[in-house]
Amino acid sequence: MTPQIIRTKAELRALVNGWKRAGERVGVVPTMGALHEGHLSLVQAAQDACDRVIVTIFVNPKQFNNPSDLDSYPRTEEDDARKLARFDVDVVYVPGVDQVYPEGFATTVSVSGLTDVLCGAHRPGHFDGVATVVTKLFTQTGADQAFFGEKDFQQLQVVKRLAADLDIPVEVIGCPTIREEDGLAMSSRNLLISDRARIKAPALHEALSEMAAGLRAGGTATDLRQKAEAKILAAGFTEVEYLDLRACDDLSLLDTPSREARLLVAAWLAGVRLIDNIAV
Ligand code: PAF
């Protein structure tokens, strides 16, 4: 059944208050739309864990540091609603900008430390935008649990931190990255990759996997990075922004996986910025 679409926070609040009074557990899957199987796996996880499921679709202007990136971001609301019809989603919350950032809005949620590195170092203001909108979506939905993909691993850590720091009573749950058959991590941005470039895209995950194997065999990130970067560039990527081994909890830089660690990469392919990461 096509889920109900709600566009105002007042309507959403009235509905959620009723659920809460009935003692129901509410899950939220925050998205910017252009839903793919990765998002749908989060919806499934929410459905499995919660009595009520809200999917939010909001292309958040505050997290785009580049206006053309915001303009070209895919917007596919009807298609998204159709994809959600096979799940038990109670509400798709599609707020207008005025519902999230009403006139006079002057607050920014900024998580320091975790956002200084990786994507944070390359996309100024991006994580402030993410942290601000996620805080708003948590408070507007009143969700007990929130589901995020590990594909955006840094985002997941930032969201966990802000929820803990601001005493927001939501449990933030990370779910595994869903991949295409050739290994490319699913992302709404994949829609922007041309057919010609798409053939080259799996090199990113291949290089990560090879480097992770090298680390597990006792190599160091310093020694293995060059070969992995060369592979990505040889495949046709134009730039590797970062390729780092980092501790899962505080994202500090590591040379060997001496604690729970992730290998994270961002690289440009034919004008599209792709990110990926894997556990080591
Ligand atoms: O991962 C995303 O799609 C966005 O960053 C999020 C969490 C929905 C906030 O706009």
GROMACS .gro file of C-alpha atoms and ligand atoms in nm:
model
  290
    1MET     CA    1   0.000   0.000   0.000
    2THR     CA    2   0.133   0.346  -0.087
    3PRO     CA    3   0.223   0.509   0.246
    4GLN     CA    4   0.064   0.826   0.375
    5ILE     CA    5   0.260   1.141   0.291
    6ILE     CA    6   0.274   1.416   0.554
    7ARG     CA    7   0.422   1.756   0.480
    8THR     CA    8   0.386   1.951   0.805
    9LYS     CA    9   0.544   1.901   1.145
   10ALA     CA   10   0.212   1.974   1.320
   11GLU     CA   11   0.038   1.682   1.144
   12LEU     CA   12   0.334   1.457   1.208
   13ARG     CA   13   0.346   1.547   1.576
   14ALA     CA   14  -0.027   1.478   1.624
   15LEU     CA   15   0.012   1.134   1.470
   16VAL     CA   16   0.329   1.043   1.661
   17ASN     CA   17   0.177   1.162   1.992
   18GLY     CA   18  -0.106   0.914   1.939
   19TRP     CA   19   0.139   0.629   1.875
   20LYS     CA   20   0.341   0.719   2.183
   21ARG     CA   21   0.031   0.729   2.402
   22ALA     CA   22  -0.045   0.376   2.281
   23GLY     CA   23   0.308   0.272   2.389
   24GLU     CA   24   0.429   0.211   2.033
   25ARG     CA   25   0.796   0.218   1.937
   26VAL     CA   26   0.871   0.461   1.654
   27GLY     CA   27   1.155   0.416   1.404
   28VAL     CA   28   1.280   0.676   1.158
   29VAL     CA   29   1.483   0.641   0.840
   30PRO     CA   30   1.611   0.988   0.743
   31THR     CA   31   1.680   1.023   0.368
   32MET     CA   32   1.714   1.280   0.095
   33GLY     CA   33   1.508   1.064  -0.141
   34ALA     CA   34   1.622   0.898  -0.465
   35LEU     CA   35   1.571   0.578  -0.273
   36HIS     CA   36   1.772   0.268  -0.361
   37GLU     CA   37   1.811  -0.078  -0.209
   38GLY     CA   38   2.047   0.063   0.054
   39HIS     CA   39   1.771   0.289   0.189
   40LEU     CA   40   1.519   0.008   0.160
   41SER     CA   41   1.739  -0.215   0.376
   42LEU     CA   42   1.719   0.056   0.644
   43VAL     CA   43   1.341   0.063   0.609
   44GLN     CA   44   1.335  -0.315   0.652
   45ALA     CA   45   1.553  -0.288   0.965
   46ALA     CA   46   1.319  -0.021   1.106
   47GLN     CA   47   1.015  -0.232   1.027
   48ASP     CA   48   1.172  -0.534   1.200
   49ALA     CA   49   1.257  -0.339   1.515
   50CYS     CA   50   0.971  -0.089   1.556
   51ASP     CA   51   0.590  -0.074   1.569
   52ARG     CA   52   0.576   0.238   1.353
   53VAL     CA   53   0.805   0.350   1.072
   54ILE     CA   54   0.859   0.703   0.942
   55VAL     CA   55   1.072   0.764   0.633
   56THR     CA   56   1.176   1.126   0.592
   57ILE     CA   57   1.258   1.275   0.253
   58PHE     CA   58   1.419   1.618   0.265
   59VAL     CA   59   1.694   1.743   0.034
   60ASN     CA   60   1.867   1.949   0.298
   61PRO     CA   61   2.007   2.271   0.147
   62LYS     CA   62   2.233   2.331   0.448
   63GLN     CA   63   2.452   2.026   0.384
   64PHE     CA   64   2.548   2.113   0.025
   65ASN     CA   65   2.861   2.323   0.016
   66ASN     CA   66   2.828   2.351  -0.362
   67PRO     CA   67   2.506   2.505  -0.508
   68SER     CA   68   2.529   2.307  -0.835
   69ASP     CA   69   2.549   1.984  -0.631
   70LEU     CA   70   2.222   2.085  -0.459
   71ASP     CA   71   2.058   2.166  -0.795
   72SER     CA   72   2.162   1.839  -0.956
   73TYR     CA   73   2.067   1.621  -0.659
   74PRO     CA   74   1.805   1.371  -0.787
   75ARG     CA   75   1.446   1.438  -0.676
   76THR     CA   76   1.216   1.143  -0.738
   77GLU     CA   77   0.932   1.167  -0.484
   78GLU     CA   78   0.667   0.968  -0.676
   79ASP     CA   79   0.907   0.691  -0.756
   80ASP     CA   80   1.024   0.686  -0.391
   81ALA     CA   81   0.665   0.649  -0.264
   82ARG     CA   82   0.613   0.362  -0.509
   83LYS     CA   83   0.928   0.184  -0.385
   84LEU     CA   84   0.811   0.217  -0.024
   85ALA     CA   85   0.473   0.059  -0.101
   86ARG     CA   86   0.611  -0.292  -0.047
   87PHE     CA   87   0.701  -0.207   0.315
   88ASP     CA   88   0.499  -0.138   0.624
   89VAL     CA   89   0.584   0.231   0.629
   90ASP     CA   90   0.331   0.436   0.826
   91VAL     CA   91   0.434   0.780   0.709
   92VAL     CA   92   0.661   0.941   0.455
   93TYR     CA   93   0.744   1.281   0.600
   94VAL     CA   94   0.830   1.525   0.321
   95PRO     CA   95   0.862   1.864   0.490
   96GLY     CA   96   0.894   2.186   0.294
   97VAL     CA   97   1.198   2.402   0.375
   98ASP     CA   98   0.972   2.625   0.591
   99GLN     CA   99   0.892   2.327   0.817
  100VAL     CA  100   1.259   2.263   0.889
  101TYR     CA  101   1.410   2.611   0.863
  102PRO     CA  102   1.131   2.861   0.932
  103GLU     CA  103   1.201   3.230   0.881
  104GLY     CA  104   1.453   3.357   1.132
  105PHE     CA  105   1.608   3.014   1.186
  106ALA     CA  106   1.946   3.085   1.347
  107THR     CA  107   2.072   2.766   1.511
  108THR     CA  108   2.352   2.540   1.393
  109VAL     CA  109   2.442   2.209   1.550
  110SER     CA  110   2.816   2.159   1.515
  111VAL     CA  111   3.000   1.846   1.624
  112SER     CA  112   3.368   1.921   1.668
  113GLY     CA  113   3.660   1.678   1.631
  114LEU     CA  114   3.487   1.402   1.433
  115THR     CA  115   3.403   1.649   1.156
  116ASP     CA  116   3.754   1.794   1.115
  117VAL     CA  117   3.875   1.504   0.900
  118LEU     CA  118   3.777   1.298   0.592
  119CYS     CA  119   3.466   1.448   0.424
  120GLY     CA  120   3.458   1.725   0.685
  121ALA     CA  121   3.798   1.852   0.571
  122HIS     CA  122   3.689   1.857   0.206
  123ARG     CA  123   3.329   1.979   0.233
  124PRO     CA  124   3.324   2.287   0.460
  125GLY     CA  125   2.996   2.320   0.647
  126HIS     CA  126   2.861   1.985   0.527
  127PHE     CA  127   2.847   1.816   0.867
  128ASP     CA  128   2.704   2.125   1.036
  129GLY     CA  129   2.420   2.098   0.785
  130VAL     CA  130   2.380   1.725   0.848
  131ALA     CA  131   2.395   1.761   1.227
  132THR     CA  132   2.145   2.047   1.225
  133VAL     CA  133   1.890   1.873   1.004
  134VAL     CA  134   1.924   1.537   1.179
  135THR     CA  135   1.870   1.705   1.516
  136LYS     CA  136   1.554   1.865   1.375
  137LEU     CA  137   1.432   1.538   1.226
  138PHE     CA  138   1.491   1.360   1.558
  139THR     CA  139   1.296   1.619   1.752
  140GLN     CA  140   1.018   1.650   1.492
  141THR     CA  141   0.963   1.274   1.460
  142GLY     CA  142   1.024   1.189   1.827
  143ALA     CA  143   1.164   0.857   1.706
  144ASP     CA  144   1.292   0.597   1.954
  145GLN     CA  145   1.528   0.444   1.700
  146ALA     CA  146   1.695   0.589   1.390
  147PHE     CA  147   1.853   0.389   1.111
  148PHE     CA  148   2.156   0.506   0.910
  149GLY     CA  149   2.376   0.331   0.654
  150GLU     CA  150   2.739   0.252   0.732
  151LYS     CA  151   2.820   0.369   0.379
  152ASP     CA  152   2.828   0.721   0.528
  153PHE     CA  153   3.042   0.602   0.816
  154GLN     CA  154   3.160   0.944   0.932
  155GLN     CA  155   2.803   1.074   0.924
  156LEU     CA  156   2.695   0.778   1.139
  157GLN     CA  157   2.958   0.862   1.403
  158VAL     CA  158   2.862   1.231   1.395
  159VAL     CA  159   2.494   1.148   1.442
  160LYS     CA  160   2.567   0.910   1.731
  161ARG     CA  161   2.776   1.181   1.897
  162LEU     CA  162   2.514   1.456   1.864
  163ALA     CA  163   2.234   1.234   1.994
  164ALA     CA  164   2.444   1.145   2.299
  165ASP     CA  165   2.569   1.500   2.357
  166LEU     CA  166   2.226   1.663   2.326
  167ASP     CA  167   2.047   1.395   2.532
  168ILE     CA  168   1.812   1.316   2.246
  169PRO     CA  169   1.635   0.995   2.351
  170VAL     CA  170   1.694   0.811   2.025
  171GLU     CA  171   1.901   0.501   1.963
  172VAL     CA  172   2.112   0.545   1.649
  173ILE     CA  173   2.159   0.220   1.462
  174GLY     CA  174   2.415   0.165   1.185
  175CYS     CA  175   2.324  -0.083   0.911
  176PRO     CA  176   2.560  -0.250   0.662
  177THR     CA  177   2.637  -0.096   0.323
  178ILE     CA  178   2.441  -0.252   0.037
  179ARG     CA  179   2.640  -0.302  -0.284
  180GLU     CA  180   2.572  -0.356  -0.652
  181GLU     CA  181   2.682  -0.695  -0.784
  182ASP     CA  182   3.014  -0.550  -0.898
  183GLY     CA  183   3.086  -0.408  -0.552
  184LEU     CA  184   2.991  -0.042  -0.602
  185ALA     CA  185   2.830   0.087  -0.282
  186MET     CA  186   2.471   0.194  -0.347
  187SER     CA  187   2.423   0.568  -0.334
  188SER     CA  188   2.174   0.818  -0.473
  189ARG     CA  189   2.471   0.983  -0.642
  190ASN     CA  190   2.524   0.674  -0.858
  191LEU     CA  191   2.234   0.805  -1.070
  192LEU     CA  192   2.465   1.087  -1.175
  193ILE     CA  193   2.740   0.857  -1.309
  194SER     CA  194   2.739   0.828  -1.689
  195ASP     CA  195   2.724   0.477  -1.843
  196ARG     CA  196   3.083   0.516  -1.964
  197ALA     CA  197   3.211   0.608  -1.620
  198ARG     CA  198   2.996   0.350  -1.442
  199ILE     CA  199   3.214   0.067  -1.583
  200LYS     CA  200   3.513   0.215  -1.398
  201ALA     CA  201   3.336   0.265  -1.063
  202PRO     CA  202   3.393  -0.083  -0.907
  203ALA     CA  203   3.769  -0.009  -0.889
  204LEU     CA  204   3.701   0.192  -0.573
  205HIS     CA  205   3.573  -0.104  -0.374
  206GLU     CA  206   3.831  -0.337  -0.530
  207ALA     CA  207   4.116  -0.109  -0.420
  208LEU     CA  208   3.970  -0.084  -0.069
  209SER     CA  209   3.934  -0.462  -0.043
  210GLU     CA  210   4.291  -0.522  -0.162
  211MET     CA  211   4.429  -0.265   0.080
  212ALA     CA  212   4.225  -0.415   0.365
  213ALA     CA  213   4.367  -0.759   0.282
  214GLY     CA  214   4.718  -0.609   0.287
  215LEU     CA  215   4.652  -0.455   0.630
  216ARG     CA  216   4.519  -0.784   0.764
  217ALA     CA  217   4.837  -0.952   0.637
  218GLY     CA  218   5.046  -0.713   0.848
  219GLY     CA  219   5.111  -0.424   0.606
  220THR     CA  220   5.088  -0.059   0.700
  221ALA     CA  221   4.856   0.204   0.556
  222THR     CA  222   5.157   0.417   0.462
  223ASP     CA  223   5.300   0.136   0.251
  224LEU     CA  224   4.973   0.018   0.096
  225ARG     CA  225   4.806   0.353   0.020
  226GLN     CA  226   5.014   0.436  -0.288
  227LYS     CA  227   4.929   0.114  -0.469
  228ALA     CA  228   4.559   0.146  -0.388
  229GLU     CA  229   4.548   0.508  -0.506
  230ALA     CA  230   4.732   0.416  -0.825
  231LYS     CA  231   4.474   0.146  -0.896
  232ILE     CA  232   4.184   0.390  -0.848
  233LEU     CA  233   4.345   0.652  -1.074
  234ALA     CA  234   4.445   0.395  -1.338
  235ALA     CA  235   4.081   0.283  -1.355
  236GLY     CA  236   3.981   0.635  -1.464
  237PHE     CA  237   3.906   0.825  -1.143
  238THR     CA  238   4.044   1.179  -1.163
  239GLU     CA  239   4.126   1.242  -0.796
  240VAL     CA  240   4.150   1.055  -0.468
  241GLU     CA  241   4.052   1.303  -0.196
  242TYR     CA  242   4.142   1.074   0.092
  243LEU     CA  243   4.216   0.709   0.153
  244ASP     CA  244   4.265   0.663   0.526
  245LEU     CA  245   4.271   0.393   0.789
  246ARG     CA  246   4.086   0.532   1.090
  247ALA     CA  247   3.968   0.415   1.431
  248CYS     CA  248   3.593   0.345   1.428
  249ASP     CA  249   3.507   0.532   1.748
  250ASP     CA  250   3.690   0.865   1.719
  251LEU     CA  251   3.810   0.850   1.355
  252SER     CA  252   4.172   0.907   1.458
  253LEU     CA  253   4.428   0.821   1.193
  254LEU     CA  254   4.594   0.477   1.221
  255ASP     CA  255   4.878   0.311   1.035
  256THR     CA  256   4.781  -0.043   1.138
  257PRO     CA  257   4.445  -0.178   1.257
  258SER     CA  258   4.558  -0.182   1.620
  259ARG     CA  259   4.196  -0.116   1.728
  260GLU     CA  260   3.859  -0.152   1.555
  261ALA     CA  261   3.925   0.026   1.228
  262ARG     CA  262   3.778   0.127   0.891
  263LEU     CA  263   3.939   0.206   0.563
  264LEU     CA  264   3.761   0.509   0.413
  265VAL     CA  265   3.790   0.663   0.068
  266ALA     CA  266   3.651   0.955  -0.133
  267ALA     CA  267   3.734   0.989  -0.502
  268TRP     CA  268   3.605   1.170  -0.810
  269LEU     CA  269   3.481   0.985  -1.116
  270ALA     CA  270   3.374   1.192  -1.419
  271GLY     CA  271   3.259   1.483  -1.204
  272VAL     CA  272   3.086   1.268  -0.940
  273ARG     CA  273   3.225   1.237  -0.590
  274LEU     CA  274   3.198   0.882  -0.457
  275ILE     CA  275   3.270   0.763  -0.104
  276ASP     CA  276   3.307   0.414   0.036
  277ASN     CA  277   3.451   0.236   0.340
  278ILE     CA  278   3.506  -0.113   0.471
  279ALA     CA  279   3.583  -0.266   0.808
  280VAL     CA  280   3.938  -0.392   0.854
  281PAF     O1  281   2.248   1.049   0.441
  281PAF     C1  282   2.162   1.130   0.401
  281PAF     O2  283   2.084   1.102   0.310
  281PAF     C2  284   2.155   1.268   0.464
  281PAF     O3  285   2.280   1.315   0.498
  281PAF     C3  286   2.060   1.273   0.586
  281PAF     C4  287   2.109   1.188   0.700
  281PAF     C5  288   1.921   1.232   0.544
  281PAF     C6  289   2.051   1.417   0.637
  281PAF     O4  290   2.005   1.504   0.539
   0.00000   0.00000   0.00000
